[in-house]
């Protein structure tokens, strides 16, 4: 399998993973509503938590669909697809860091301590974007001309 094909397949898998994360976020309000801590919040705060969770689901849907689309563009050698893949890798790496700093401790989906599942998953998703970015970085940055302001 060529480097481009491998990178494209990993990028595609990252998009599928993001769509699965979206589904989880759309279902999450129904599962965390039973958590005592959430149920004890005033209704306006509960609505805020649910809204934020659903908003993340919409963002993950958009990112997942864009990743799937750009995985084909990456195979065609389009630089913008590589930039998007790299940006997704950076986003998910930031999510890994945030999980390490502020682990999710709200029980959900029958998990008392969800961070033990979330952390390995976000590391895996980050790698689905970082590996293709690193595989192709030399090929896609070759012959890049930087704007220097000189018009001569």
CSV table of N, CA and C in Angstrom, one decimal:
chain,number,residue,atom,x,y,z
A,1,UNK,N,0.8,-1.2,0.0
A,1,UNK,CA,0.0,0.0,0.0
A,1,UNK,C,0.9,1.2,0.0
A,2,UNK,N,0.6,2.2,-0.8
A,2,UNK,CA,1.4,3.4,-0.9
A,2,UNK,C,1.2,4.3,0.3
A,3,UNK,N,2.1,5.2,0.5
A,3,UNK,CA,2.0,6.2,1.6
A,3,UNK,C,0.8,7.0,1.5
A,4,UNK,N,0.4,7.4,0.3
A,4,UNK,CA,-0.8,8.2,0.2
A,4,UNK,C,-2.0,7.5,0.5
A,5,UNK,N,-2.1,6.2,0.1
A,5,UNK,CA,-3.3,5.4,0.3
A,5,UNK,C,-3.4,5.1,1.8
A,6,UNK,N,-2.3,4.8,2.5
A,6,UNK,CA,-2.3,4.6,3.9
A,6,UNK,C,-2.8,5.8,4.6
A,7,UNK,N,-2.2,7.0,4.3
A,7,UNK,CA,-2.6,8.2,4.9
A,7,UNK,C,-4.1,8.5,4.7
A,8,UNK,N,-4.5,8.3,3.5
A,8,UNK,CA,-5.9,8.6,3.2
A,8,UNK,C,-6.9,7.7,4.0
A,9,UNK,N,-6.5,6.4,4.1
A,9,UNK,CA,-7.3,5.4,4.9
A,9,UNK,C,-7.4,5.8,6.3
A,10,UNK,N,-6.2,6.2,6.9
A,10,UNK,CA,-6.2,6.6,8.3
A,10,UNK,C,-7.1,7.9,8.5
A,11,UNK,N,-6.9,8.8,7.6
A,11,UNK,CA,-7.7,10.1,7.6
A,11,UNK,C,-9.2,9.8,7.6
A,12,UNK,N,-9.6,8.8,6.7
A,12,UNK,CA,-11.0,8.4,6.5
A,12,UNK,C,-11.5,7.8,7.8
A,13,UNK,N,-10.6,6.9,8.4
A,13,UNK,CA,-11.0,6.3,9.7
A,13,UNK,C,-11.2,7.3,10.8
A,14,UNK,N,-10.3,8.3,10.8
A,14,UNK,CA,-10.5,9.4,11.7
A,14,UNK,C,-11.8,10.1,11.6
A,15,UNK,N,-12.3,10.3,10.3
A,15,UNK,CA,-13.6,10.9,10.1
A,15,UNK,C,-14.7,10.0,10.6
A,16,UNK,N,-14.6,8.7,10.4
A,16,UNK,CA,-15.6,7.8,10.9
A,16,UNK,C,-15.6,7.8,12.5
A,17,UNK,N,-14.4,7.9,13.1
A,17,UNK,CA,-14.3,8.0,14.5
A,17,UNK,C,-15.0,9.3,15.0
A,18,UNK,N,-14.8,10.4,14.3
A,18,UNK,CA,-15.5,11.6,14.7
A,18,UNK,C,-17.0,11.5,14.6
A,19,UNK,N,-17.5,10.8,13.6
A,19,UNK,CA,-18.9,10.6,13.5
A,19,UNK,C,-19.5,9.8,14.6
A,20,UNK,N,-18.7,8.8,15.1
A,20,UNK,CA,-19.1,8.0,16.2
A,20,UNK,C,-19.1,8.8,17.5
A,21,UNK,N,-18.1,9.7,17.6
A,21,UNK,CA,-18.1,10.6,18.8
A,21,UNK,C,-19.3,11.5,18.7
A,22,UNK,N,-19.7,11.9,17.6
A,22,UNK,CA,-20.9,12.8,17.4
A,22,UNK,C,-22.1,12.0,17.9
A,23,UNK,N,-22.3,10.8,17.5
A,23,UNK,CA,-23.4,10.0,18.0
A,23,UNK,C,-23.5,9.9,19.5
A,24,UNK,N,-22.3,9.6,20.1
A,24,UNK,CA,-22.2,9.5,21.5
A,24,UNK,C,-22.7,10.8,22.2
A,25,UNK,N,-22.2,11.9,21.6
A,25,UNK,CA,-22.6,13.2,22.2
A,25,UNK,C,-24.1,13.5,22.0
A,26,UNK,N,-24.7,13.0,20.9
A,26,UNK,CA,-26.1,13.2,20.8
A,26,UNK,C,-26.9,12.4,21.7
A,27,UNK,N,-26.4,11.2,22.1
A,27,UNK,CA,-27.1,10.3,23.1
A,27,UNK,C,-26.8,10.7,24.5
A,28,UNK,N,-25.7,11.4,24.8
A,28,UNK,CA,-25.2,11.7,26.1
A,28,UNK,C,-26.2,12.4,27.0
A,29,UNK,N,-27.0,13.4,26.5
A,29,UNK,CA,-27.9,14.1,27.4
A,29,UNK,C,-28.9,13.1,28.0
A,30,UNK,N,-29.3,12.0,27.3
A,30,UNK,CA,-30.2,11.1,27.9
A,30,UNK,C,-29.6,10.2,28.9
A,31,UNK,N,-28.3,10.0,28.9
A,31,UNK,CA,-27.6,9.1,29.8
A,31,UNK,C,-27.2,9.9,31.1
A,32,UNK,N,-26.7,11.2,30.9
A,32,UNK,CA,-26.2,11.9,32.0
A,32,UNK,C,-27.4,12.6,32.8
A,33,UNK,N,-28.6,12.6,32.2
A,33,UNK,CA,-29.7,13.2,32.9
A,33,UNK,C,-30.0,12.4,34.2
A,34,UNK,N,-29.7,11.1,34.2
A,34,UNK,CA,-29.9,10.3,35.4
A,34,UNK,C,-28.9,10.5,36.4
A,35,UNK,N,-27.7,11.1,36.1
A,35,UNK,CA,-26.7,11.3,37.1
A,35,UNK,C,-27.2,12.3,38.1
A,36,UNK,N,-27.0,11.9,39.4
A,36,UNK,CA,-27.5,12.7,40.5
A,36,UNK,C,-27.0,14.1,40.5
A,37,UNK,N,-25.8,14.3,40.1
A,37,UNK,CA,-25.2,15.7,40.1
A,37,UNK,C,-25.9,16.6,39.1
A,38,UNK,N,-26.2,16.0,37.9
A,38,UNK,CA,-26.9,16.8,36.8
A,38,UNK,C,-28.3,17.0,37.2
A,39,UNK,N,-29.0,16.0,37.7
A,39,UNK,CA,-30.4,16.1,38.1
A,39,UNK,C,-30.6,17.1,39.2
A,40,UNK,N,-29.6,17.3,40.0
A,40,UNK,CA,-29.7,18.3,41.1
A,40,UNK,C,-29.5,19.7,40.7
A,41,UNK,N,-29.0,19.9,39.4
A,41,UNK,CA,-28.8,21.3,39.0
A,41,UNK,C,-30.1,22.0,38.7
A,42,UNK,N,-30.1,23.3,38.8
A,42,UNK,CA,-31.3,24.0,38.3
A,42,UNK,C,-31.6,23.8,36.9
A,43,UNK,N,-32.8,23.8,36.4
A,43,UNK,CA,-33.2,23.5,35.0
A,43,UNK,C,-32.4,24.3,34.0
A,44,UNK,N,-32.1,25.6,34.2
A,44,UNK,CA,-31.4,26.4,33.3
A,44,UNK,C,-29.9,25.8,33.1
A,45,UNK,N,-29.3,25.4,34.2
A,45,UNK,CA,-28.0,24.8,34.1
A,45,UNK,C,-28.0,23.4,33.4
A,46,UNK,N,-29.0,22.6,33.7
A,46,UNK,CA,-29.2,21.4,33.0
A,46,UNK,C,-29.3,21.6,31.5
A,47,UNK,N,-30.1,22.6,31.1
A,47,UNK,CA,-30.3,22.9,29.7
A,47,UNK,C,-28.9,23.3,29.1
A,48,UNK,N,-28.1,24.1,29.8
A,48,UNK,CA,-26.8,24.5,29.3
A,48,UNK,C,-25.9,23.3,29.1
A,49,UNK,N,-25.9,22.4,30.0
A,49,UNK,CA,-25.0,21.2,29.8
A,49,UNK,C,-25.5,20.4,28.6
A,50,UNK,N,-26.8,20.2,28.5
A,50,UNK,CA,-27.3,19.5,27.4
A,50,UNK,C,-27.1,20.2,26.0
A,51,UNK,N,-27.2,21.5,26.0
A,51,UNK,CA,-27.0,22.2,24.8
A,51,UNK,C,-25.5,22.1,24.4
A,52,UNK,N,-24.6,22.3,25.4
A,52,UNK,CA,-23.2,22.2,25.1
A,52,UNK,C,-22.8,20.8,24.5
A,53,UNK,N,-23.4,19.8,25.1
A,53,UNK,CA,-23.1,18.4,24.7
A,53,UNK,C,-23.6,18.2,23.2
A,54,UNK,N,-24.8,18.7,22.9
A,54,UNK,CA,-25.4,18.5,21.6
A,54,UNK,C,-24.6,19.4,20.6
A,55,UNK,N,-24.1,20.5,21.0
A,55,UNK,CA,-23.3,21.4,20.1
A,55,UNK,C,-22.0,20.7,19.8
A,56,UNK,N,-21.4,20.0,20.7
A,56,UNK,CA,-20.2,19.2,20.4
A,56,UNK,C,-20.5,18.1,19.4
A,57,UNK,N,-21.7,17.5,19.5
A,57,UNK,CA,-22.1,16.5,18.6
A,57,UNK,C,-22.2,17.1,17.1
A,58,UNK,N,-22.8,18.3,17.0
A,58,UNK,CA,-22.9,18.9,15.7
A,58,UNK,C,-21.5,19.2,15.1
A,59,UNK,N,-20.6,19.7,16.0
A,59,UNK,CA,-19.2,20.0,15.5
A,59,UNK,C,-18.5,18.7,15.1
A,60,UNK,N,-18.7,17.7,15.9
A,60,UNK,CA,-18.0,16.4,15.5
A,60,UNK,C,-18.6,15.9,14.2
A,61,UNK,N,-19.9,16.1,14.0
A,61,UNK,CA,-20.5,15.7,12.7
A,61,UNK,C,-19.9,16.4,11.5
A,62,UNK,N,-19.8,17.7,11.7
A,62,UNK,CA,-19.1,18.5,10.6
A,62,UNK,C,-17.7,18.1,10.4
A,63,UNK,N,-16.9,18.0,11.5
A,63,UNK,CA,-15.5,17.6,11.3
A,63,UNK,C,-15.4,16.2,10.7
A,64,UNK,N,-16.3,15.3,11.1
A,64,UNK,CA,-16.2,13.9,10.6
A,64,UNK,C,-16.5,13.9,9.1
A,65,UNK,N,-17.5,14.6,8.7
A,65,UNK,CA,-17.9,14.6,7.2
A,65,UNK,C,-16.8,15.3,6.4
A,66,UNK,N,-16.2,16.4,7.0
A,66,UNK,CA,-15.1,17.1,6.3
A,66,UNK,C,-13.9,16.1,6.2
A,67,UNK,N,-13.6,15.4,7.2
A,67,UNK,CA,-12.5,14.5,7.2
A,67,UNK,C,-12.7,13.4,6.2
A,68,UNK,N,-13.9,12.9,6.1
A,68,UNK,CA,-14.1,11.8,5.1
A,68,UNK,C,-14.0,12.4,3.7
A,69,UNK,N,-14.5,13.6,3.5
A,69,UNK,CA,-14.4,14.3,2.2
A,69,UNK,C,-12.9,14.5,1.8
A,70,UNK,N,-12.2,15.1,2.8
A,70,UNK,CA,-10.8,15.5,2.5
A,70,UNK,C,-9.8,14.3,2.5
A,71,UNK,N,-10.3,13.1,3.0
A,71,UNK,CA,-9.4,11.9,2.8
A,71,UNK,C,-9.2,11.6,1.4
A,72,UNK,N,-10.3,11.8,0.6
A,72,UNK,CA,-10.1,11.6,-0.9
A,72,UNK,C,-9.2,12.6,-1.5
A,73,UNK,N,-9.3,13.8,-1.0
A,73,UNK,CA,-8.5,14.9,-1.5
A,73,UNK,C,-7.0,14.7,-1.2
A,74,UNK,N,-6.8,14.1,0.0
A,74,UNK,CA,-5.5,13.8,0.5
A,74,UNK,C,-4.8,12.8,-0.5
A,75,UNK,N,-5.6,11.8,-0.9
A,75,UNK,CA,-5.2,10.8,-1.8
A,75,UNK,C,-4.7,11.4,-3.1
A,76,UNK,N,-5.4,12.5,-3.5
A,76,UNK,CA,-5.1,13.2,-4.7
A,76,UNK,C,-3.9,14.2,-4.6
A,77,UNK,N,-3.4,14.3,-3.3
A,77,UNK,CA,-2.2,15.1,-3.1
A,77,UNK,C,-2.5,16.6,-2.9
A,78,UNK,N,-3.7,16.9,-2.5
A,78,UNK,CA,-4.1,18.3,-2.3
A,78,UNK,C,-3.6,18.7,-0.9
A,79,UNK,N,-2.8,19.9,-1.0
A,79,UNK,CA,-2.2,20.4,0.3
A,79,UNK,C,-3.2,20.8,1.3
A,80,UNK,N,-4.4,21.4,0.9
A,80,UNK,CA,-5.3,21.8,1.9
A,80,UNK,C,-5.9,20.6,2.7
A,81,UNK,N,-6.0,19.5,2.0
A,81,UNK,CA,-6.5,18.3,2.8
A,81,UNK,C,-5.5,17.9,3.8
A,82,UNK,N,-4.2,18.1,3.5
A,82,UNK,CA,-3.2,17.8,4.5
A,82,UNK,C,-3.2,18.8,5.6
A,83,UNK,N,-3.4,20.0,5.3
A,83,UNK,CA,-3.5,21.0,6.4
A,83,UNK,C,-4.7,20.8,7.3
A,84,UNK,N,-5.9,20.4,6.7
A,84,UNK,CA,-7.0,20.0,7.5
A,84,UNK,C,-6.7,18.8,8.4
A,85,UNK,N,-6.1,17.8,7.8
A,85,UNK,CA,-5.8,16.6,8.6
A,85,UNK,C,-4.8,17.0,9.8
A,86,UNK,N,-3.8,17.8,9.5
A,86,UNK,CA,-2.9,18.2,10.6
A,86,UNK,C,-3.7,19.0,11.6
A,87,UNK,N,-4.6,19.9,11.2
A,87,UNK,CA,-5.4,20.7,12.2
A,87,UNK,C,-6.3,19.8,13.0
A,88,UNK,N,-6.8,18.7,12.5
A,88,UNK,CA,-7.6,17.8,13.2
A,88,UNK,C,-6.7,17.0,14.2
A,89,UNK,N,-5.5,16.7,13.8
A,89,UNK,CA,-4.5,16.1,14.7
A,89,UNK,C,-4.2,17.0,15.9
A,90,UNK,N,-4.0,18.3,15.6
A,90,UNK,CA,-3.7,19.2,16.7
A,90,UNK,C,-4.9,19.4,17.6
A,91,UNK,N,-6.1,19.4,17.0
A,91,UNK,CA,-7.3,19.5,17.8
A,91,UNK,C,-7.4,18.3,18.8
A,92,UNK,N,-7.3,17.1,18.3
A,92,UNK,CA,-7.4,15.9,19.1
A,92,UNK,C,-6.3,15.8,20.1
A,93,UNK,N,-5.1,16.3,19.8
A,93,UNK,CA,-4.0,16.3,20.7
A,93,UNK,C,-4.3,17.2,21.9
A,94,UNK,N,-4.9,18.4,21.5
A,94,UNK,CA,-5.4,19.3,22.6
A,94,UNK,C,-6.4,18.6,23.5
A,95,UNK,N,-7.3,17.8,22.9
A,95,UNK,CA,-8.3,17.1,23.6
A,95,UNK,C,-7.6,16.1,24.6
A,96,UNK,N,-6.6,15.5,24.1
A,96,UNK,CA,-5.8,14.5,25.0
A,96,UNK,C,-5.3,15.3,26.2
A,97,UNK,N,-4.7,16.5,25.9
A,97,UNK,CA,-4.1,17.3,27.0
A,97,UNK,C,-5.2,17.7,28.0
A,98,UNK,N,-6.3,18.1,27.5
A,98,UNK,CA,-7.4,18.6,28.4
A,98,UNK,C,-7.9,17.4,29.2
A,99,UNK,N,-8.0,16.2,28.6
A,99,UNK,CA,-8.4,15.0,29.4
A,99,UNK,C,-7.4,14.7,30.5
A,100,UNK,N,-6.1,14.9,30.2
A,100,UNK,CA,-5.1,14.6,31.3
A,100,UNK,C,-5.2,15.7,32.4
A,101,UNK,N,-5.5,16.9,32.0
A,101,UNK,CA,-5.6,18.0,33.0
A,101,UNK,C,-6.9,18.0,33.8
A,102,UNK,N,-8.0,17.7,33.1
A,102,UNK,CA,-9.3,17.7,33.7
A,102,UNK,C,-10.1,16.4,33.3
A,103,UNK,N,-9.8,15.3,33.9
A,103,UNK,CA,-10.4,14.1,33.4
A,103,UNK,C,-11.9,14.1,33.7
A,104,UNK,N,-12.7,13.5,32.8
A,104,UNK,CA,-14.1,13.4,32.9
A,104,UNK,C,-14.4,12.4,34.0
A,105,UNK,N,-15.2,13.0,35.0
A,105,UNK,CA,-15.5,12.1,36.2
A,105,UNK,C,-17.0,12.0,36.3
A,106,UNK,N,-17.8,12.5,35.4
A,106,UNK,CA,-19.3,12.4,35.5
A,106,UNK,C,-19.7,11.0,35.0
A,107,UNK,N,-20.3,10.2,35.8
A,107,UNK,CA,-20.7,8.8,35.3
A,107,UNK,C,-21.6,8.9,34.1
A,108,UNK,N,-21.3,8.1,33.1
A,108,UNK,CA,-22.2,8.0,31.9
A,108,UNK,C,-22.0,6.7,31.2
A,109,UNK,N,-23.0,6.3,30.5
A,109,UNK,CA,-23.0,5.0,29.8
A,109,UNK,C,-22.5,3.9,30.7
A,110,UNK,N,-23.0,3.8,31.9
A,110,UNK,CA,-22.7,2.7,32.8
A,110,UNK,C,-21.2,2.7,33.2
A,111,UNK,N,-20.5,3.8,33.0
A,111,UNK,CA,-19.1,3.9,33.4
A,111,UNK,C,-19.0,4.9,34.6
A,112,UNK,N,-18.5,4.4,35.7
A,112,UNK,CA,-18.3,5.2,36.9
A,112,UNK,C,-17.2,6.2,36.7
A,113,UNK,N,-16.2,5.8,36.0
A,113,UNK,CA,-15.0,6.7,35.7
A,113,UNK,C,-14.7,6.7,34.2
A,114,UNK,N,-15.4,7.5,33.4
A,114,UNK,CA,-15.3,7.5,32.0
A,114,UNK,C,-13.9,7.8,31.4
A,115,UNK,N,-13.1,8.5,32.2
A,115,UNK,CA,-11.8,8.9,31.6
A,115,UNK,C,-10.9,7.7,31.3
A,116,UNK,N,-11.2,6.6,31.9
A,116,UNK,CA,-10.3,5.4,31.6
A,116,UNK,C,-10.6,4.9,30.2
A,117,UNK,N,-11.8,5.2,29.7
A,117,UNK,CA,-12.2,4.8,28.3
A,117,UNK,C,-11.9,6.0,27.4
A,118,UNK,N,-12.2,7.2,27.8
A,118,UNK,CA,-12.1,8.4,27.0
A,118,UNK,C,-10.6,8.7,26.6
A,119,UNK,N,-9.7,8.6,27.5
A,119,UNK,CA,-8.3,8.9,27.3
A,119,UNK,C,-7.7,8.1,26.2
A,120,UNK,N,-7.8,6.7,26.3
A,120,UNK,CA,-7.2,5.9,25.2
A,120,UNK,C,-7.9,6.2,23.8
A,121,UNK,N,-9.2,6.5,23.8
A,121,UNK,CA,-9.9,6.7,22.6
A,121,UNK,C,-9.5,8.0,21.9
A,122,UNK,N,-9.3,9.1,22.7
A,122,UNK,CA,-8.9,10.3,22.1
A,122,UNK,C,-7.4,10.3,21.7
A,123,UNK,N,-6.6,9.5,22.4
A,123,UNK,CA,-5.2,9.3,21.9
A,123,UNK,C,-5.3,8.6,20.5
A,124,UNK,N,-6.1,7.5,20.4
A,124,UNK,CA,-6.2,6.8,19.1
A,124,UNK,C,-6.7,7.7,18.0
A,125,UNK,N,-7.7,8.5,18.3
A,125,UNK,CA,-8.2,9.4,17.3
A,125,UNK,C,-7.2,10.5,16.9
A,126,UNK,N,-6.5,11.0,17.8
A,126,UNK,CA,-5.4,11.9,17.5
A,126,UNK,C,-4.4,11.3,16.6
A,127,UNK,N,-4.0,10.1,16.8
A,127,UNK,CA,-3.1,9.4,16.0
A,127,UNK,C,-3.6,9.1,14.6
A,128,UNK,N,-4.9,8.9,14.5
A,128,UNK,CA,-5.5,8.7,13.1
A,128,UNK,C,-5.3,10.0,12.2
A,129,UNK,N,-5.1,11.1,12.9
A,129,UNK,CA,-4.9,12.3,12.1
A,129,UNK,C,-3.4,12.7,12.1
A,130,UNK,N,-2.7,12.5,13.1
A,130,UNK,CA,-1.3,12.9,13.2
A,130,UNK,C,-0.4,12.0,12.3
A,131,UNK,N,-0.7,10.7,12.3
A,131,UNK,CA,0.2,9.8,11.5
A,131,UNK,C,0.1,10.1,10.0
A,132,UNK,N,-1.1,10.3,9.4
A,132,UNK,CA,-1.1,10.7,8.0
A,132,UNK,C,-0.4,12.0,7.7
A,133,UNK,N,-0.6,12.9,8.7
A,133,UNK,CA,0.1,14.2,8.5
A,133,UNK,C,1.6,14.1,8.5
A,134,UNK,N,2.1,13.2,9.4
A,134,UNK,CA,3.6,13.0,9.4
A,134,UNK,C,4.1,12.2,8.2
A,135,UNK,N,3.2,11.2,7.8
A,135,UNK,CA,3.6,10.4,6.7
A,135,UNK,C,3.9,11.2,5.4
A,136,UNK,N,3.0,12.2,5.2
A,136,UNK,CA,3.0,13.0,4.0
A,136,UNK,C,3.6,14.4,4.0
A,137,UNK,N,4.1,14.8,5.2
A,137,UNK,CA,4.5,16.2,5.3
A,137,UNK,C,5.6,16.6,4.4
A,138,UNK,N,6.6,15.7,4.1
A,138,UNK,CA,7.7,16.1,3.1
A,138,UNK,C,7.1,16.2,1.7
A,139,UNK,N,6.3,15.3,1.3
A,139,UNK,CA,5.7,15.3,0.0
A,139,UNK,C,4.9,16.5,-0.3
A,140,UNK,N,4.1,16.9,0.7
A,140,UNK,CA,3.1,18.0,0.5
A,140,UNK,C,3.7,19.3,0.7
A,141,UNK,N,4.8,19.4,1.4
A,141,UNK,CA,5.5,20.7,1.7
A,141,UNK,C,6.6,21.0,0.7
A,142,UNK,N,6.9,20.0,-0.1
A,142,UNK,CA,8.0,20.2,-1.1
A,142,UNK,C,7.5,21.3,-2.1
A,143,UNK,N,8.4,22.2,-2.5
A,143,UNK,CA,8.1,23.3,-3.4
A,143,UNK,C,7.1,24.3,-2.9
A,144,UNK,N,6.9,24.4,-1.6
A,144,UNK,CA,6.1,25.4,-1.1
A,144,UNK,C,6.8,26.8,-1.1
A,145,UNK,N,6.2,27.8,-1.7
A,145,UNK,CA,6.8,29.1,-1.8
A,145,UNK,C,6.2,30.0,-0.8
A,146,UNK,N,6.9,30.5,0.2
A,146,UNK,CA,6.4,31.3,1.2
A,146,UNK,C,6.3,32.8,0.7
A,147,UNK,N,5.3,33.5,1.0
A,147,UNK,CA,5.2,34.9,0.6
A,147,UNK,C,6.1,35.7,1.5
A,148,UNK,N,7.0,36.5,0.9
A,148,UNK,CA,8.0,37.3,1.6
A,148,UNK,C,7.7,38.7,1.5
A,149,UNK,N,6.7,39.1,0.7
A,149,UNK,CA,6.4,40.5,0.6
A,149,UNK,C,7.2,41.2,-0.6
A,150,UNK,N,8.2,40.5,-1.1
A,150,UNK,CA,9.0,41.0,-2.2
A,150,UNK,C,8.2,40.7,-3.5
A,151,UNK,N,7.9,41.7,-4.2
A,151,UNK,CA,7.1,41.6,-5.5
A,151,UNK,C,8.0,41.7,-6.7
A,152,UNK,N,9.3,41.6,-6.6
A,152,UNK,CA,10.2,41.8,-7.7
A,152,UNK,C,10.3,40.6,-8.6
